[in-house]
Coordinates of C-alpha atoms and ligand atoms in Angstrom, one line a residue:
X700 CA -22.3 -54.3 153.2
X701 CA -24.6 -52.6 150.8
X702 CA -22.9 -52.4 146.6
X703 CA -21.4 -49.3 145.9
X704 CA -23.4 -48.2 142.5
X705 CA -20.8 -48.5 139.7
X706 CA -19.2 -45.4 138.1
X707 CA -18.0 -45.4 134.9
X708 CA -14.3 -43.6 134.1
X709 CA -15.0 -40.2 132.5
X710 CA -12.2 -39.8 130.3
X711 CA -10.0 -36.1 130.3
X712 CA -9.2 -34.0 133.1
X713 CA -12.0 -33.8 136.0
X714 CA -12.9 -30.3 136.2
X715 CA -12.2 -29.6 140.1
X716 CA -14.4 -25.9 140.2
X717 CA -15.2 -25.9 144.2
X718 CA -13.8 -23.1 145.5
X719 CA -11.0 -25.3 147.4
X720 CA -9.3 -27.5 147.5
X721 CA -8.1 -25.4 144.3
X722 CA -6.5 -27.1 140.9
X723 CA -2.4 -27.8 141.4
X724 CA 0.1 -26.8 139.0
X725 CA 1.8 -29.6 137.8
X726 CA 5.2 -28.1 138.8
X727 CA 4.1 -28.1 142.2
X728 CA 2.7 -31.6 142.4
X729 CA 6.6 -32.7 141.2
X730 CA 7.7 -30.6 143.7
X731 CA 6.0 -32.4 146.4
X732 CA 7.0 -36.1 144.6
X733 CA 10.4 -35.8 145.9
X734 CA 12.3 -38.3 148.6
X735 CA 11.0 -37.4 152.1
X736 CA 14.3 -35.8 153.8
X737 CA 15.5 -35.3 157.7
X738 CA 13.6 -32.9 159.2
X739 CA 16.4 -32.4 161.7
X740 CA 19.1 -32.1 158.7
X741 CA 20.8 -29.6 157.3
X742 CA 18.8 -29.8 154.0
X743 CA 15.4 -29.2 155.6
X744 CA 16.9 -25.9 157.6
X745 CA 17.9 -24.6 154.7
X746 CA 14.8 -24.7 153.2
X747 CA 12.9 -23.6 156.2
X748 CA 15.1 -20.9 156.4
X749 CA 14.4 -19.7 152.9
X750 CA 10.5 -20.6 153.1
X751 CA 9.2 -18.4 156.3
X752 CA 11.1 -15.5 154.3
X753 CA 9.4 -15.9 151.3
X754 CA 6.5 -16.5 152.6
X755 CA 6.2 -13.1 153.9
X756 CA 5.5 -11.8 150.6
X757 CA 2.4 -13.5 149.6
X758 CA 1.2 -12.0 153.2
X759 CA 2.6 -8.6 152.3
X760 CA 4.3 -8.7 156.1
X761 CA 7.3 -8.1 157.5
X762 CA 6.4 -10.0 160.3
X763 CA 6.5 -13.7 161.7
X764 CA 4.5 -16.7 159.9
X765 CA 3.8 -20.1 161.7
X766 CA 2.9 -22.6 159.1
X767 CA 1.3 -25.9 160.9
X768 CA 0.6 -29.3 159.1
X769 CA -2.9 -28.8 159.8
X770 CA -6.3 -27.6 157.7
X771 CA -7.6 -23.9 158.2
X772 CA -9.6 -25.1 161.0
X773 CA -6.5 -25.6 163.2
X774 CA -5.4 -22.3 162.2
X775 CA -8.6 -20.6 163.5
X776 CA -7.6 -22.8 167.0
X777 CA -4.1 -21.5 166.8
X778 CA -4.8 -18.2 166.9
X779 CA -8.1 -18.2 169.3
X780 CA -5.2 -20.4 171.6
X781 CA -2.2 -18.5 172.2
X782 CA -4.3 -15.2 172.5
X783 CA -7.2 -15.1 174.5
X784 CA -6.8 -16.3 178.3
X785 CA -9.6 -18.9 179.7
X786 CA -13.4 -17.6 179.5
X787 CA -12.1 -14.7 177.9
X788 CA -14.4 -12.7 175.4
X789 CA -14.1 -12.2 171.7
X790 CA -16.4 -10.2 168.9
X791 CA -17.2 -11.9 166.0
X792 CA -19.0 -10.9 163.2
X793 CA -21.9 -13.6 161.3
X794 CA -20.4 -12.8 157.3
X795 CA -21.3 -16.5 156.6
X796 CA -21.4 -20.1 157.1
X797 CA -17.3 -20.2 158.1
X798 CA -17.7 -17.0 160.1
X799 CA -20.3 -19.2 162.2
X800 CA -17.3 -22.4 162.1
X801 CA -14.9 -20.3 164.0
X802 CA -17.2 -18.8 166.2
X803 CA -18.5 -22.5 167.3
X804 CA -14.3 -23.5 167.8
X805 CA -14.7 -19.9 169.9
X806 CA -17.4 -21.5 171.6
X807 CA -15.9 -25.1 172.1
X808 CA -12.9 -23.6 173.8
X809 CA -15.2 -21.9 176.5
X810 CA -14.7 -18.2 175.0
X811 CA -17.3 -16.1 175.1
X812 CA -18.4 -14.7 171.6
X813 CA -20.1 -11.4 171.5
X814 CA -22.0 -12.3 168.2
X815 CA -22.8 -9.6 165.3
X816 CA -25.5 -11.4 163.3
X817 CA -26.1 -10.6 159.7
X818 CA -27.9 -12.2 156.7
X819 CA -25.5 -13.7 154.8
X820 CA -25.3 -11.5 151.4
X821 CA -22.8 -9.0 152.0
X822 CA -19.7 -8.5 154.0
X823 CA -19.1 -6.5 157.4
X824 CA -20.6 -4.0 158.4
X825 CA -17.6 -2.1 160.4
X826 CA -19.9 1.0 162.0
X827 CA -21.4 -1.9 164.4
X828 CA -17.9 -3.7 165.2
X829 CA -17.5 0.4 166.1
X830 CA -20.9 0.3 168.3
X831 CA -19.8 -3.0 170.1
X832 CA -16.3 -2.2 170.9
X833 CA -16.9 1.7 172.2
X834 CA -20.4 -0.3 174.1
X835 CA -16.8 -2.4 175.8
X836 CA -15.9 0.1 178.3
X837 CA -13.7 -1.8 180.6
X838 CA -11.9 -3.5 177.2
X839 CA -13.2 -6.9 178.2
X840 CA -13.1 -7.7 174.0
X841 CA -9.6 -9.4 173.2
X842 CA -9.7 -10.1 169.9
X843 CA -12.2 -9.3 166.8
X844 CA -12.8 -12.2 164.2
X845 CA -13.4 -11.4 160.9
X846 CA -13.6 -13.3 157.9
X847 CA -12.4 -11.7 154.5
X848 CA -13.0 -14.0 151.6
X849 CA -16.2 -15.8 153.1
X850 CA -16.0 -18.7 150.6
X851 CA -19.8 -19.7 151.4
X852 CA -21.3 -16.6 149.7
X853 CA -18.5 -15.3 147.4
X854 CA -18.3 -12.2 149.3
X855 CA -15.1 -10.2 150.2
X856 CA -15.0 -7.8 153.2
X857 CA -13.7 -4.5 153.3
X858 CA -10.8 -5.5 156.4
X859 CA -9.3 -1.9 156.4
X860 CA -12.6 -0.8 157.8
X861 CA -12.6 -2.8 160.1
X862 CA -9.5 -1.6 161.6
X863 CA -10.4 1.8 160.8
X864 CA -13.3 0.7 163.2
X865 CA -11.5 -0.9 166.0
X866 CA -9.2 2.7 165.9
X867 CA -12.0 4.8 166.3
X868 CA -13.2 3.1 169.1
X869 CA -10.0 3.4 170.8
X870 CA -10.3 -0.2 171.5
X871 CA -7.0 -2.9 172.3
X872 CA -8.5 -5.5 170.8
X873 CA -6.5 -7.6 168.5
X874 CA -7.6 -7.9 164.8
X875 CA -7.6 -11.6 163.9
X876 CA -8.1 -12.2 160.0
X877 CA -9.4 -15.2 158.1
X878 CA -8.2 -15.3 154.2
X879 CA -8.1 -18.6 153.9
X880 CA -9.8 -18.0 150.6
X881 CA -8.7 -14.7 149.6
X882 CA -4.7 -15.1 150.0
X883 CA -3.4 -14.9 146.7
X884 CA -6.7 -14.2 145.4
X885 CA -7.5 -11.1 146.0
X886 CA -5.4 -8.1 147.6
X887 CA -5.0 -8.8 151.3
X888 CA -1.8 -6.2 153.4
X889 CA -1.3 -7.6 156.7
X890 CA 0.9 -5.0 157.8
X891 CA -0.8 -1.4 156.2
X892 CA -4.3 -3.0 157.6
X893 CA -2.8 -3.4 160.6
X894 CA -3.9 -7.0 160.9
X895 CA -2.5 -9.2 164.1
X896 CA -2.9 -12.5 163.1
X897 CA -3.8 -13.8 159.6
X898 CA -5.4 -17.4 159.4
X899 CA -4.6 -19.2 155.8
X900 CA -4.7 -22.8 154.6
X901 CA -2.7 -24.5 151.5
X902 CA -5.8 -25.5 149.8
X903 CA -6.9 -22.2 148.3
X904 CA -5.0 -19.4 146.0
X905 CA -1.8 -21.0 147.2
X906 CA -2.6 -23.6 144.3
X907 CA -1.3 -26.7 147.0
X908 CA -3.3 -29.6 148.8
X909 CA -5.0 -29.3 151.7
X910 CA -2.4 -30.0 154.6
X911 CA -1.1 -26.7 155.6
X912 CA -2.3 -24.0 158.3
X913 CA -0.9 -20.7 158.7
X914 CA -0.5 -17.8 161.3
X915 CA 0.6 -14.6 159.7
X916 CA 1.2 -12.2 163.6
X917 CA 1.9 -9.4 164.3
X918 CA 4.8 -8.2 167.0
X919 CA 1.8 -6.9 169.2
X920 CA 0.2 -10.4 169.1
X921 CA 3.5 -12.3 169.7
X922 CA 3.4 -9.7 172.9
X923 CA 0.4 -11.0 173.9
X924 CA 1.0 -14.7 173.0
X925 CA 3.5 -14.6 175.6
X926 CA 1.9 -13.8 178.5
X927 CA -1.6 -15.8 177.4
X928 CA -2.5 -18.2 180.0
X929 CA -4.4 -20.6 177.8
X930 CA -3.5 -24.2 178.3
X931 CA -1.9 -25.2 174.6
X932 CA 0.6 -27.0 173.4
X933 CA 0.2 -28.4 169.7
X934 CA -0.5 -24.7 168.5
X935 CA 1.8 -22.4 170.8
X936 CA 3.7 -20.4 168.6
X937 CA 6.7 -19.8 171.3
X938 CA 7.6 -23.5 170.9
X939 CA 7.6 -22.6 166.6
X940 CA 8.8 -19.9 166.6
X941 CA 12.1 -20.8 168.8
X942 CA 12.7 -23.9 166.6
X943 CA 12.2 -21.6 163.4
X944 CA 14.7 -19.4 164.4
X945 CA 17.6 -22.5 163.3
X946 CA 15.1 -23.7 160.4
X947 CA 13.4 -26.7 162.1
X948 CA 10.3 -27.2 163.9
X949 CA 9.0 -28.6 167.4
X950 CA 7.4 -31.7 166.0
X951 CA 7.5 -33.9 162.5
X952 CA 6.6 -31.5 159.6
X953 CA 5.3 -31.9 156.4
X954 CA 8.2 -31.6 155.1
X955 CA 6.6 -32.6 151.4
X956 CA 4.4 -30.1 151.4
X957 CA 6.7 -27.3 152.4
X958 CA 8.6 -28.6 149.0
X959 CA 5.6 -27.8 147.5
X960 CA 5.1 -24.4 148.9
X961 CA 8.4 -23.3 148.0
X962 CA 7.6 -24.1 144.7
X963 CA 3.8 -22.3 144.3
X964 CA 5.6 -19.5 146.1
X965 CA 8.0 -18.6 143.1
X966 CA 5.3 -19.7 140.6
X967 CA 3.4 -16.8 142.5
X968 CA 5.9 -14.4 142.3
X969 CA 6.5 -14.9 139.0
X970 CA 3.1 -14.0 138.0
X971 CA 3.1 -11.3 140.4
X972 CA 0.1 -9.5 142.8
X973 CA -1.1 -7.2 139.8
X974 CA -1.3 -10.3 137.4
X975 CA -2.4 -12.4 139.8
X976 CA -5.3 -10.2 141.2
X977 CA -6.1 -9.1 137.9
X978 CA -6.9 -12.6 136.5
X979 CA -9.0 -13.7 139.4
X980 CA -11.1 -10.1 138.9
X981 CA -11.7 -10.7 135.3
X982 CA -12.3 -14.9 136.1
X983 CA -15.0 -13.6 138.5
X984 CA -16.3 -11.2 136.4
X985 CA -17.4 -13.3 133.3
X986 CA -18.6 -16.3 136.0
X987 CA -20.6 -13.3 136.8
X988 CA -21.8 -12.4 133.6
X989 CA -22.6 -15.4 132.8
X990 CA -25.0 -15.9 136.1
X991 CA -26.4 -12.5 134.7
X992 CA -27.3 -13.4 131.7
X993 CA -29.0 -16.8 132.9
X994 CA -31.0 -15.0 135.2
X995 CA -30.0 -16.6 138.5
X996 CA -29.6 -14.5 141.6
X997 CA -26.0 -13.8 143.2
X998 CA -25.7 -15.0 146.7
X999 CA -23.9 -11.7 147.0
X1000 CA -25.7 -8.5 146.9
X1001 CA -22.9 -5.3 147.0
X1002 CA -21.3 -5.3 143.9
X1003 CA -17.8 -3.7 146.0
X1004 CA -17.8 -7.0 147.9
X1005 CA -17.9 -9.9 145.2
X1006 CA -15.3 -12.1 145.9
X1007 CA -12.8 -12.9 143.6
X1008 CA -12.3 -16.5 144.6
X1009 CA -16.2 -17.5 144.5
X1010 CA -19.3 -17.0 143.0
X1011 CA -22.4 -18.4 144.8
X1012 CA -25.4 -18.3 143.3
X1013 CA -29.2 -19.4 143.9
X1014 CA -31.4 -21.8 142.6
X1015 CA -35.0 -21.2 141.6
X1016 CA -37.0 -22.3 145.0
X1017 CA -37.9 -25.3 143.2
X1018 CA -34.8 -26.8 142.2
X1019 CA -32.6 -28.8 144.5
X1020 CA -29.2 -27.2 143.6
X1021 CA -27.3 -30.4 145.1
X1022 CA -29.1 -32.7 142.3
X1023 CA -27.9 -29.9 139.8
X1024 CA -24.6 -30.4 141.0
X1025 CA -24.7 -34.0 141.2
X1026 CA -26.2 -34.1 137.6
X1027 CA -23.3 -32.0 136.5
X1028 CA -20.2 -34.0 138.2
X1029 CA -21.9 -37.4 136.3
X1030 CA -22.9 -36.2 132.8
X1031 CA -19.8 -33.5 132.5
X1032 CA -17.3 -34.6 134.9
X1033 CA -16.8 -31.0 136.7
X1034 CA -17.5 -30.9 140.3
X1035 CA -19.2 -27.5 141.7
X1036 CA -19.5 -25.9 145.5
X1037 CA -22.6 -27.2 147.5
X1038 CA -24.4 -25.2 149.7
X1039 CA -23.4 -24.3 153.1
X1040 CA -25.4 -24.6 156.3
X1041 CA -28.5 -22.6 155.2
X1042 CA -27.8 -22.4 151.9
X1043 CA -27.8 -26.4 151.4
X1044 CA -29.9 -26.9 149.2
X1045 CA -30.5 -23.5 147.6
X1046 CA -27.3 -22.2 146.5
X1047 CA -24.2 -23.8 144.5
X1048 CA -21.3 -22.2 143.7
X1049 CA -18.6 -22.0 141.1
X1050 CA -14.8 -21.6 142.3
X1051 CA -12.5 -19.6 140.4
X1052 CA -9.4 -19.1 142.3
X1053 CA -5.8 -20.8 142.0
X1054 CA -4.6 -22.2 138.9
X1055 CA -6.6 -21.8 136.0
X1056 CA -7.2 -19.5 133.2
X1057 CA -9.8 -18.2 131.1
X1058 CA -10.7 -21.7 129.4
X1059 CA -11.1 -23.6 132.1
X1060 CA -13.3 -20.8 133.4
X1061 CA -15.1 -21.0 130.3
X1062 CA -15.6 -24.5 130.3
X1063 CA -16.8 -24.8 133.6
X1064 CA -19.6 -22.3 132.9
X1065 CA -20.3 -24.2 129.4
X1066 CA -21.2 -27.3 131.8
X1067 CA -22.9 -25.0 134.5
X1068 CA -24.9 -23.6 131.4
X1069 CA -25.7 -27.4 130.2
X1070 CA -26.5 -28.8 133.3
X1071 CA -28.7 -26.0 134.4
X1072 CA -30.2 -27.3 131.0
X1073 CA -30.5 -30.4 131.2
X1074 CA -32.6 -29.7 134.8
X1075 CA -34.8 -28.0 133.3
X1076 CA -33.7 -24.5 135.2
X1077 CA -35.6 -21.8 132.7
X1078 CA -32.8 -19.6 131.9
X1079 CA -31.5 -17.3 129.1
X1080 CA -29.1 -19.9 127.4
X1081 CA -26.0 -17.7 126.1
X1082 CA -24.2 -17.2 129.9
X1083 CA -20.9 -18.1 128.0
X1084 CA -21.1 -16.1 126.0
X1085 CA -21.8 -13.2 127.7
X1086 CA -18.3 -14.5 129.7
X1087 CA -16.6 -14.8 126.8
X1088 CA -17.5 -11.0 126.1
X1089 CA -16.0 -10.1 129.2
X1090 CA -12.6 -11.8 128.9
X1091 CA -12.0 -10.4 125.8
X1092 CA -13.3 -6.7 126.6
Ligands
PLP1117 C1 -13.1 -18.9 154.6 C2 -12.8 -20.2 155.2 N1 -12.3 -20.3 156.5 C3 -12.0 -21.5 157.0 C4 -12.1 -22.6 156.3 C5 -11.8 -23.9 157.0 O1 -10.7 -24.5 156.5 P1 -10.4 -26.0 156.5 O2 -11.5 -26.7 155.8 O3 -9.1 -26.1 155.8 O4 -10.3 -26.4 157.9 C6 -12.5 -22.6 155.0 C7 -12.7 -23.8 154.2 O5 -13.2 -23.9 153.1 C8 -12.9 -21.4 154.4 O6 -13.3 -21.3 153.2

């Protein structure tokens, strides 16, 4: 077996800056460190009982939320699953390197994916997801797939348009939502968008470890669900939702980590959506001044669709941004977001979403700043504090 090359211990807190898995509060990590319980005993309902109510809120719905022990990935399977019948078509639009994931599950599970392409540097364009669903005469389209927070780029879509869009079509199709990096981030109302389902993951703004999927649906897609005639089993929601209704669920579940969402959930709502949204606006907003002032190009081009969860940004064509990254975790201990699919390579990116504050924002640009130094990147040195100016504006 070929010697793994040594590493030293870097003493301190590693800086975890990918945008996800995010940084977790320590209250939540004592949360989870509790004595596994029954999952068919009273205790567990109880908190079940308590958890798909408050979980509503970080959703802003009224409405039903599945929560799976799965990653975000199963959640885009969930959805696709108790939805669309066999071969049936769906419209999807290319925002980014996870918008081309889900279509490929789309794909796997014999759908067929009517496929708006687009360059990767801003968000959806809804006047085509018009064109292609009024071009759908006989309503062959059941569902739309859009990706909010696309967490490759850093760039947000506008989701209202989109069902603004699918309205002035006069179109059925169901409205299916992925903010698995902009829940909690950034503003996202299932119910006044008039989303149907809402695909989330633990890892993100919800400031837990991976392990959790989510379906946010609405009445119209548990409608549907029911008379689907996809062949599932794992993800149907009528087998869930039944066993919700007395607090308990179908199968074993992560009953840990549903302690731990109970707790991120009031730590949440005690900052509340204006805090909340607030501090990742002004996080991303000095990351971004910072990139500014270095002189390194945003992934994202529309300044109404930054993200507020990710900033991803290019290298100079002749600089591997994976060796920058790789140079960074060893000499400062902070680990940074590769580049995706096309972007390897090219881009990295910084994530500032979940729990942290202005310092550990700052500090993770002071090593971006170094790094990009000690690479020999010719930039403007100064980035932090041009970030620094923005926080305290
Ligand atoms: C926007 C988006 N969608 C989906 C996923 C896939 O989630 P997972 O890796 O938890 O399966 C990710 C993961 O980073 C993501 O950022």
């Amino acid at each position: 077996m070929k010697a793994m090359p040594e590493r030293t211990r870097i003493p301190g807190r590693h800086f975890l800056q990918i945008p996800g898995p995010s940084n977790v509060p320590d209250e939540v990590l004592r949360a989870i460190d509790q004595p596994t319980i029954d999952h068919r005993g009273p205790e567990f309902a109880e908190l079940t009982l308590g958890l798909l109510e408050k979980i509503k809120w970080v959703f802003q719905t009224e409405s039903k939320v599945v929560v799976y022990p799965s990653s975000g990935t199963g959640a885009w399977e969930a959805a696709l699953s108790n939805l669309v019948d066999p071969g049936g078509k769906v419209l999807a639009y290319e925002t980014g390197h996870f918008a081309n994931l889900w279509r490929g599950v789309a794909e796997r599970m014999g759908l067929e994916v009517n496929w708006i392409e687009s360059d990767w540097r801003s968000g959806i364009d809804a006047g085509k997801i018009e064109e292609a669903l009024s071009e759908d005469k006989d309503h062959e389209i059941k569902a739309v797939m859009a990706v909010h927070g696309e967490t490759s780029n850093g760039v947000n879509s506008n989701i209202l348009k989109v069902r603004e869009a699918i309205d002035s079509a006069g179109h059925p199709a169901l409205l299916l939502v992925d903010v698995v990096s902009s829940l909690a981030t950034a503003d996202y109302r299932h119910d006044a968008w008039g989303v149907d389902v809402a695909i989330a993951a633990s890892q993100k703004g919800l400031m837990l470890p991976p392990g959790l999927g989510f379906n946010a649906i609405s009445q119209k897609a548990i409608l549907v669900s029911k008379e689907c005639q996809s062949n599932r089993s794992y993800w149907d929601w009528r087998k869930i939702l039944e066993s919700n209704e007395t607090g308990y669920y179908p199968y074993t579940p992560a009953s840990n980590m549903l302690f731990g969402l109970d707790k991120a959930l009031d730590l949440l709502q005690q900052e509340g959506f204006s805090n909340l949204f607030s501090r990742h606006n002004q996080l991303a907003e000095a990351t971004r001044a910072a990139v500014d002032h270095w002189g390194l190009e945003n992934v994202c081009t529309n300044k109404d669709e930054f993200a507020a969860s990710t900033t991803a940004i290019y290298l100079p064509e002749e600089f591997n941004a994976d060796k920058l990254r790789q140079g960074i975790l060893e000499k400062y201990n902070l680990s940074l977001g590769t580049g995706l699919g096309k972007f390897k390579g090219r881009v990295f990116r910084v994530g500032h979403l979940g729990d942290i504050n202005a310092l550990t924002v700052l500090g993770t640009l002071a090593g971006v700043e170094m790094g990009l130094v000690d690479f020999g990147v010719p930039i403007k040195k100064g980035g932090v504090e041009a970030a620094m100016a923005k926080i305290q504006a």
